[in-house]
Amino acid sequence: MKTVYVDNAATTAMSDTAIEAMLPYLKEVYGNPSSLHTVGQVAKEALDSAREKIAKCLNCEPREVYFTSGGSESDNQCICSAAINGARKGKKHIISTAFEHHAVLHTLKKLEKEGFEVTYLDVHSNGLVTAKEVEKAIRPDTALVTIMYANNEVGTIQPIREIGAVCRKAGVVFHTDAVQAVGHIPVAVQADNIDMLSISAHKFHGPKGVGALYCRRGIPLNTFIEGGAQERGRRAGTENIGGIVAMAAALQEACEHMSENIEKEKALRDKLIEGLLKIPYSRLNGDLKQRLPNNVNISFEGTEGESLLLHLDAKGICASSGSACTTASLEPSHVLLSLGLPHEIAHGSLRLTLSEENTEEQIDYIIKEVPEVVKTVRGISSFWDDLESGKIKHFIKK
Ligand SMILES: *Cc1c(COP(=O)(O)O)cnc(C)c1O
C-alpha cells in the first residue's frame, strides 16, 4: 500500500534541492563561520549567501533576517522583544486573535502573567478578522499586534496588508506568524506593512529545527539566547549551516515555482472539497475564498477525529484532525472552537493539507475512501444514533 501524505501543514518532505544543498555542509564544509581561517570563512560565505536568498524571497534586506531554530523560536523572540520594548515606554497592551498557533498563544499567556494585557480578537465563523476590528482595538498603550498570516488548521488568509497599514498608521509594531504562508503564497514584508515575521523551513520542504525571523530596520530586536555574537548579537549559538543553506534553497525553489504550485494545489483542493462535501452532514471549516491553496478542513457530524484518522491511516492516508500539537490531548482544537463550532462538531473534523507533490489519483483515492470511513465511524457512534433518531438535533445541514 502506497502512503498518501496529506498532512503538509504539520510538516513537509524535504525536497531533493534542499537535501543536495545541505549535504556538502554536513561533509566537506564543516567550518564554524566565526573562525577566521579558510575552512570557517567558506561556511561564513554560505551563511551570507543563504541570508541574501531568504531576504530576496521576503523582499527585505539581508541584515533584517535572523536565523533561529524554527517557527516557535521566531514567534517567541519577536513577541517578547516587542512586548518588552513596549513596556519600557509604558505600553503593556497586545492585540492578537483567539486562533493563533500555540507558539504565539502560550507566549502571550506568559506575558499576561507578567502583567501585560492581551485583547484576543474574534475570528468569526469564517476564521477572519478585519483591519477595522484591529484599528478599533488599538489603544494608546498598545505595544504590539500579532496576527498570523495564514491559519495552520483552517487555512484562512488574513487581510495582512490592511492590518499592517492600520498598525503602521498608529505606530504599533506588527508581527505576523507567516509559517504557513511563506513559500506557499506571495508574502512581501515591505508591501504587506510587516514589522516582524516568523518562518520555519520544514513547512516549505526544508529541514526541521531551522527557521528565521524578519525584523524591520529600526524596530528593536532583543537578544533571546545569550552567548556569542552570532546573528549580530541577537541570537547566540554556532549557526546550523547545513539547515540554513537547505532552508534558503527550499525557499528559493518554492518561490520560483509558486504560481504553478498554487494553481495545481488549488485544483486538487477544490476537487477534494467538492468530493468530500457530498458526504451527508459535512461542512467546510474556514473561508472558501480567503484560503490557503493546500488546505481542506471538514467536519463530519457524528464522528470523532481520532477514529477517522486511525481508519484512514489503515488505508495509507496520513491526515490530521486538528493541529499535531493537540493530538496528544482530547480537548477539541482551539482553532475550531474559536470559529464557534460546538465541541462535538469540532471533535469530528479532518484536516487534509496538500503539497504540489500530491496527484489527482491520490485525491480520487481519498474521495473514495473517506465516505467509507465516515460511515464506519458513525456506525459505532452513540452520538450518531441520537442524531439519527432525532434525540439530538443536527447542527450541520444534510
Ligand atoms: C508549524 C508552525 C509553527 C511552529 O514552527 P516550528 O518550526 O515547528 O517550531 C508556528 N506557527 C505555525 C502557524 C505553524 O504552522
XYZ file of C-alpha atoms and ligand atoms in Angstrom:
413
model
C 0.000 0.000 0.000
C 1.306 3.400 -1.013
C 1.241 6.228 1.505
C -0.895 9.225 0.618
C 0.586 12.029 2.691
C -1.842 14.919 3.102
C -0.543 16.438 6.330
C 1.722 19.128 4.909
C 0.655 21.732 7.466
C 2.269 19.527 10.136
C 5.450 19.106 8.157
C 6.620 18.566 4.591
C 9.046 16.135 2.995
C 12.429 17.695 2.254
C 12.905 18.478 -1.435
C 15.817 16.966 -3.344
C 17.030 20.513 -3.912
C 17.190 21.141 -0.166
C 18.897 17.818 0.585
C 21.501 18.318 -2.129
C 22.181 21.859 -0.983
C 22.641 20.638 2.577
C 24.931 17.630 2.045
C 28.262 19.434 1.464
C 27.739 21.315 4.733
C 27.401 18.051 6.634
C 30.541 16.663 4.983
C 33.325 18.777 3.471
C 32.262 22.232 4.607
C 32.214 21.705 8.344
C 33.726 25.031 9.413
C 32.473 27.391 12.074
C 31.549 30.712 10.393
C 33.101 32.573 13.322
C 36.545 31.094 12.588
C 38.939 33.349 10.725
C 40.645 30.584 8.749
C 39.596 29.460 5.297
C 37.507 26.489 6.425
C 35.468 28.812 8.625
C 35.196 31.542 6.020
C 33.772 29.146 3.433
C 30.977 28.410 5.903
C 30.561 32.144 6.517
C 30.098 32.728 2.791
C 27.396 30.055 2.670
C 25.660 31.742 5.599
C 25.761 35.151 3.906
C 24.507 33.748 0.639
C 21.615 31.952 2.377
C 20.646 35.170 4.135
C 20.629 37.016 0.815
C 18.415 34.384 -0.812
C 15.912 34.493 2.023
C 15.887 38.299 2.048
C 15.181 38.268 -1.664
C 12.220 35.900 -1.219
C 10.780 38.049 1.580
C 11.582 41.336 -0.200
C 13.762 42.748 2.576
C 17.435 43.439 3.273
C 19.736 40.584 4.332
C 20.540 42.387 7.602
C 16.856 42.249 8.519
C 16.909 38.407 8.534
C 17.919 36.477 11.676
C 18.267 32.699 11.755
C 16.571 30.735 14.546
C 15.710 27.130 15.392
C 12.266 27.377 13.788
C 8.845 28.968 13.829
C 8.304 28.592 17.567
C 11.537 30.327 18.499
C 10.926 33.127 15.985
C 7.442 33.721 17.412
C 8.786 33.757 20.987
C 11.591 36.174 20.192
C 9.538 38.625 18.112
C 6.655 38.793 20.573
C 8.744 39.009 23.754
C 11.022 41.597 22.210
C 8.175 43.842 21.048
C 6.397 43.435 24.400
C 9.448 44.303 26.498
C 10.328 47.293 24.339
C 6.731 48.477 24.514
C 6.677 48.128 28.289
C 9.753 50.363 28.521
C 7.555 53.133 27.096
C 4.677 52.231 29.391
C 2.823 50.249 26.715
C 1.647 46.898 28.037
C -1.284 46.084 25.756
C -1.131 43.474 22.973
C -3.680 42.565 20.289
C -3.952 39.085 18.803
C -6.598 36.536 17.849
C -8.037 33.518 19.620
C -6.852 31.100 16.948
C -3.113 31.680 16.776
C -0.592 28.835 16.903
C 0.362 27.746 20.434
C 3.847 29.220 19.939
C 2.091 32.600 19.916
C -0.753 31.882 22.357
C 1.445 30.381 25.053
C 3.938 33.252 24.746
C 1.041 35.666 25.207
C -0.210 33.703 28.237
C 3.262 34.025 29.759
C 3.246 37.777 29.126
C -0.225 38.091 30.685
C 1.172 36.537 33.862
C 3.899 39.168 33.756
C 1.346 41.998 33.707
C 0.614 42.502 30.010
C -2.986 42.760 28.856
C -3.980 40.898 25.693
C -7.073 41.537 23.552
C -7.973 38.393 21.585
C -9.989 39.427 18.544
C -12.889 37.265 17.423
C -12.153 35.467 14.141
C -15.883 34.995 13.426
C -17.369 31.852 11.873
C -15.284 32.258 8.694
C -11.941 32.455 10.510
C -11.142 36.034 9.512
C -10.556 39.316 11.304
C -10.853 42.700 9.636
C -8.424 45.611 9.675
C -11.286 47.751 11.041
C -11.557 45.499 14.089
C -7.820 45.737 14.664
C -7.993 49.525 14.339
C -10.805 49.691 16.894
C -8.856 47.564 19.371
C -5.684 49.694 19.220
C -5.219 51.863 22.317
C -2.619 54.487 23.250
C -0.853 51.789 25.325
C -0.822 49.101 22.585
C 2.715 47.794 22.111
C 2.136 45.033 19.585
C -0.333 43.456 17.190
C 0.439 39.798 16.412
C -1.868 38.100 13.917
C -0.967 35.052 11.857
C -0.697 35.362 8.080
C -2.496 32.077 7.380
C -4.016 29.647 9.849
C -2.460 26.198 10.132
C -5.742 24.382 10.740
C -8.431 26.057 8.664
C -6.154 27.773 6.151
C -7.726 31.229 6.302
C -5.549 34.056 4.995
C -5.907 37.278 6.967
C -6.010 40.737 5.332
C -2.388 41.250 6.422
C -1.599 44.235 4.210
C -4.586 46.196 5.561
C -3.888 45.182 9.158
C -0.264 46.202 8.672
C -1.309 49.583 7.311
C -3.533 50.220 10.324
C -0.668 49.345 12.697
C 1.845 51.461 10.785
C -0.512 54.460 10.961
C -0.945 54.024 14.717
C 2.768 53.447 15.327
C 2.194 49.954 16.723
C 4.638 47.114 15.998
C 3.058 44.458 13.770
C 4.258 40.850 13.951
C 2.854 38.015 11.859
C 3.420 34.273 12.188
C 3.815 33.543 8.481
C 4.925 29.934 8.917
C 2.057 28.560 6.795
C 2.222 31.353 4.234
C 5.853 31.868 3.224
C 6.815 29.612 0.331
C 3.128 28.919 -0.362
C 1.532 32.266 -1.210
C 3.133 35.615 -2.097
C 4.456 37.369 1.010
C 6.418 40.612 0.739
C 7.231 42.299 4.025
C 7.507 45.824 2.558
C 4.260 45.839 0.614
C 2.489 43.958 3.406
C 3.488 46.573 6.030
C 5.020 43.912 8.282
C 7.485 44.850 11.047
C 8.291 41.350 12.283
C 7.619 37.926 10.766
C 8.322 34.275 11.590
C 9.108 31.435 9.187
C 10.009 27.754 9.525
C 11.944 25.691 6.953
C 10.149 22.380 7.449
C 6.832 23.855 6.304
C 8.205 24.512 2.807
C 10.243 21.358 2.093
C 13.271 22.403 4.139
C 14.678 20.617 7.189
C 13.225 20.647 10.698
C 14.813 22.645 13.511
C 15.659 25.730 11.465
C 13.775 28.920 10.760
C 14.184 32.648 10.564
C 12.642 35.873 11.625
C 12.421 39.189 9.839
C 12.781 42.340 11.896
C 12.426 45.603 10.026
C 15.308 48.015 10.325
C 14.545 50.480 13.135
C 12.438 48.017 15.129
C 14.473 46.919 18.167
C 15.102 43.187 18.498
C 16.158 41.904 21.904
C 18.543 39.004 22.323
C 16.663 35.823 23.157
C 19.554 33.392 23.561
C 22.603 34.815 25.297
C 26.121 33.826 24.371
C 28.318 34.534 21.368
C 27.922 37.366 18.910
C 26.229 35.358 16.142
C 23.304 36.926 14.286
C 24.538 40.425 15.124
C 24.319 39.630 18.810
C 20.585 38.796 18.677
C 20.822 35.005 18.731
C 23.848 33.233 20.145
C 24.977 29.761 19.140
C 27.069 28.327 16.307
C 24.882 28.514 13.222
C 23.131 25.446 11.823
C 24.842 25.981 8.464
C 23.524 22.865 6.728
C 19.986 23.612 7.857
C 20.214 27.274 6.924
C 21.614 26.554 3.458
C 18.888 23.942 2.879
C 16.194 26.348 4.080
C 17.372 29.005 1.632
C 17.454 26.502 -1.236
C 13.973 25.212 -0.371
C 12.524 28.703 -0.118
C 14.114 29.837 -3.355
C 12.651 26.827 -5.140
C 9.238 27.339 -3.539
C 9.191 30.992 -4.605
C 10.313 30.217 -8.153
C 7.542 27.653 -8.629
C 4.919 29.402 -6.540
C 2.318 30.269 -9.159
C 2.332 26.818 -10.776
C 2.206 25.147 -7.336
C -0.716 27.335 -6.297
C -2.606 26.508 -9.464
C -2.004 22.778 -9.060
C -2.863 22.681 -5.357
C -5.990 24.777 -5.814
C -7.346 22.405 -8.440
C -6.689 19.384 -6.212
C -8.065 21.176 -3.147
C -11.291 22.195 -4.846
C -11.830 18.703 -6.220
C -11.278 17.262 -2.747
C -13.634 19.742 -1.083
C -16.342 19.073 -3.653
C -15.935 15.325 -3.315
C -15.984 15.250 0.481
C -18.872 17.674 0.915
C -21.080 15.109 -0.855
C -20.968 13.158 2.409
C -24.202 13.928 4.311
C -23.892 16.237 7.328
C -20.469 17.578 6.449
C -19.272 21.191 6.387
C -16.166 23.050 5.266
C -14.440 24.983 8.060
C -12.864 28.344 7.262
C -13.495 30.758 4.440
C -13.701 29.284 0.943
C -12.062 32.229 -0.885
C -9.510 33.622 1.586
C -7.908 30.212 1.954
C -4.502 28.602 1.512
C -4.353 26.719 -1.797
C -3.496 23.479 0.019
C -5.957 23.434 2.930
C -9.083 21.315 3.344
C -10.773 21.184 6.756
C -14.119 19.443 7.009
C -16.331 18.418 9.931
C -18.393 15.235 9.709
C -21.198 15.290 12.236
C -21.427 12.242 14.486
C -17.767 11.256 14.078
C -14.691 11.574 16.182
C -11.475 12.915 14.662
C -9.123 10.375 16.233
C -11.179 7.446 14.931
C -11.301 8.960 11.451
C -7.518 9.334 11.490
C -6.835 5.766 12.607
C -9.155 4.294 9.990
C -7.635 6.480 7.280
C -4.122 5.576 8.393
C -5.019 1.912 7.932
C -5.788 2.819 4.302
C -2.463 4.619 3.912
C -3.919 8.124 4.168
C -1.987 10.394 6.553
C -4.156 13.308 7.641
C -4.763 15.276 10.816
C -7.742 16.068 12.980
C -6.530 19.429 14.179
C -3.020 20.602 14.879
C -0.377 17.984 15.589
C 0.192 19.617 18.952
C -3.331 18.838 20.087
C -3.480 15.188 19.048
C -1.935 14.268 22.412
C -4.840 15.886 24.259
C -8.501 15.063 23.847
C -9.572 18.694 24.003
C -11.021 19.779 20.660
C -8.904 22.175 18.637
C -8.937 25.753 19.965
C -8.997 26.944 16.361
C -12.253 25.170 15.503
C -13.808 26.263 18.803
C -12.829 29.866 18.024
C -14.967 29.636 14.855
C -17.926 28.983 17.134
C -18.261 25.260 16.397
C -19.792 23.157 19.190
C -17.400 20.686 20.857
C -18.948 17.626 19.138
C -18.532 19.143 15.680
C -15.003 20.406 16.347
C -14.132 16.903 17.500
C -15.293 15.283 14.281
C -13.059 17.233 11.948
C -10.491 16.232 9.405
C -7.647 18.397 8.097
C -6.085 17.428 4.771
C -3.205 19.646 3.677
C -1.763 19.081 0.219
C 1.552 19.715 -1.445
C 2.418 20.102 -5.110
C 3.633 16.507 -4.935
C 0.115 15.124 -4.496
C -1.561 13.685 -7.576
C -5.104 13.651 -8.876
C -5.069 9.882 -8.466
C -4.390 10.307 -4.741
C -7.248 12.791 -4.446
C -9.575 10.297 -6.164
C -8.440 7.632 -3.695
C -9.186 9.914 -0.718
C -12.610 10.826 -2.150
C -13.356 7.112 -2.495
C -12.146 6.085 0.980
C -13.314 8.887 3.286
C -17.077 8.220 2.854
C -16.485 4.569 3.843
C -14.507 5.593 6.894
C -17.089 8.191 7.958
C -19.802 5.538 7.614
C -17.824 3.060 9.724
C -17.095 5.614 12.447
C -20.715 6.795 12.527
C -21.803 3.161 12.748
C -20.166 2.797 16.162
C -21.099 6.244 17.495
C -23.904 6.588 20.043
C -23.921 10.303 19.248
C -24.734 9.487 15.635
C -27.548 7.171 16.820
C -29.013 10.057 18.823
C -28.821 12.322 15.762
C -30.441 9.690 13.556
C -33.258 9.021 15.998
C -33.894 12.753 16.376
C -32.992 12.741 20.068
C -30.335 15.369 19.297
C -30.846 17.970 16.580
C -28.375 18.142 13.683
C -26.057 21.153 13.716
C -24.941 20.652 10.126
C -27.412 20.572 7.245
C -27.664 17.374 5.211
C 4.486 24.717 12.461
C 4.067 26.063 12.924
C 4.792 26.763 13.897
C 5.970 26.151 14.608
O 7.085 26.022 13.794
P 8.275 25.047 14.269
O 9.355 25.291 13.279
O 7.732 23.659 14.205
O 8.652 25.467 15.647
C 4.387 28.032 14.246
N 3.299 28.586 13.663
C 2.583 27.962 12.724
C 1.427 28.655 12.092
C 2.927 26.673 12.329
O 2.193 26.062 11.405
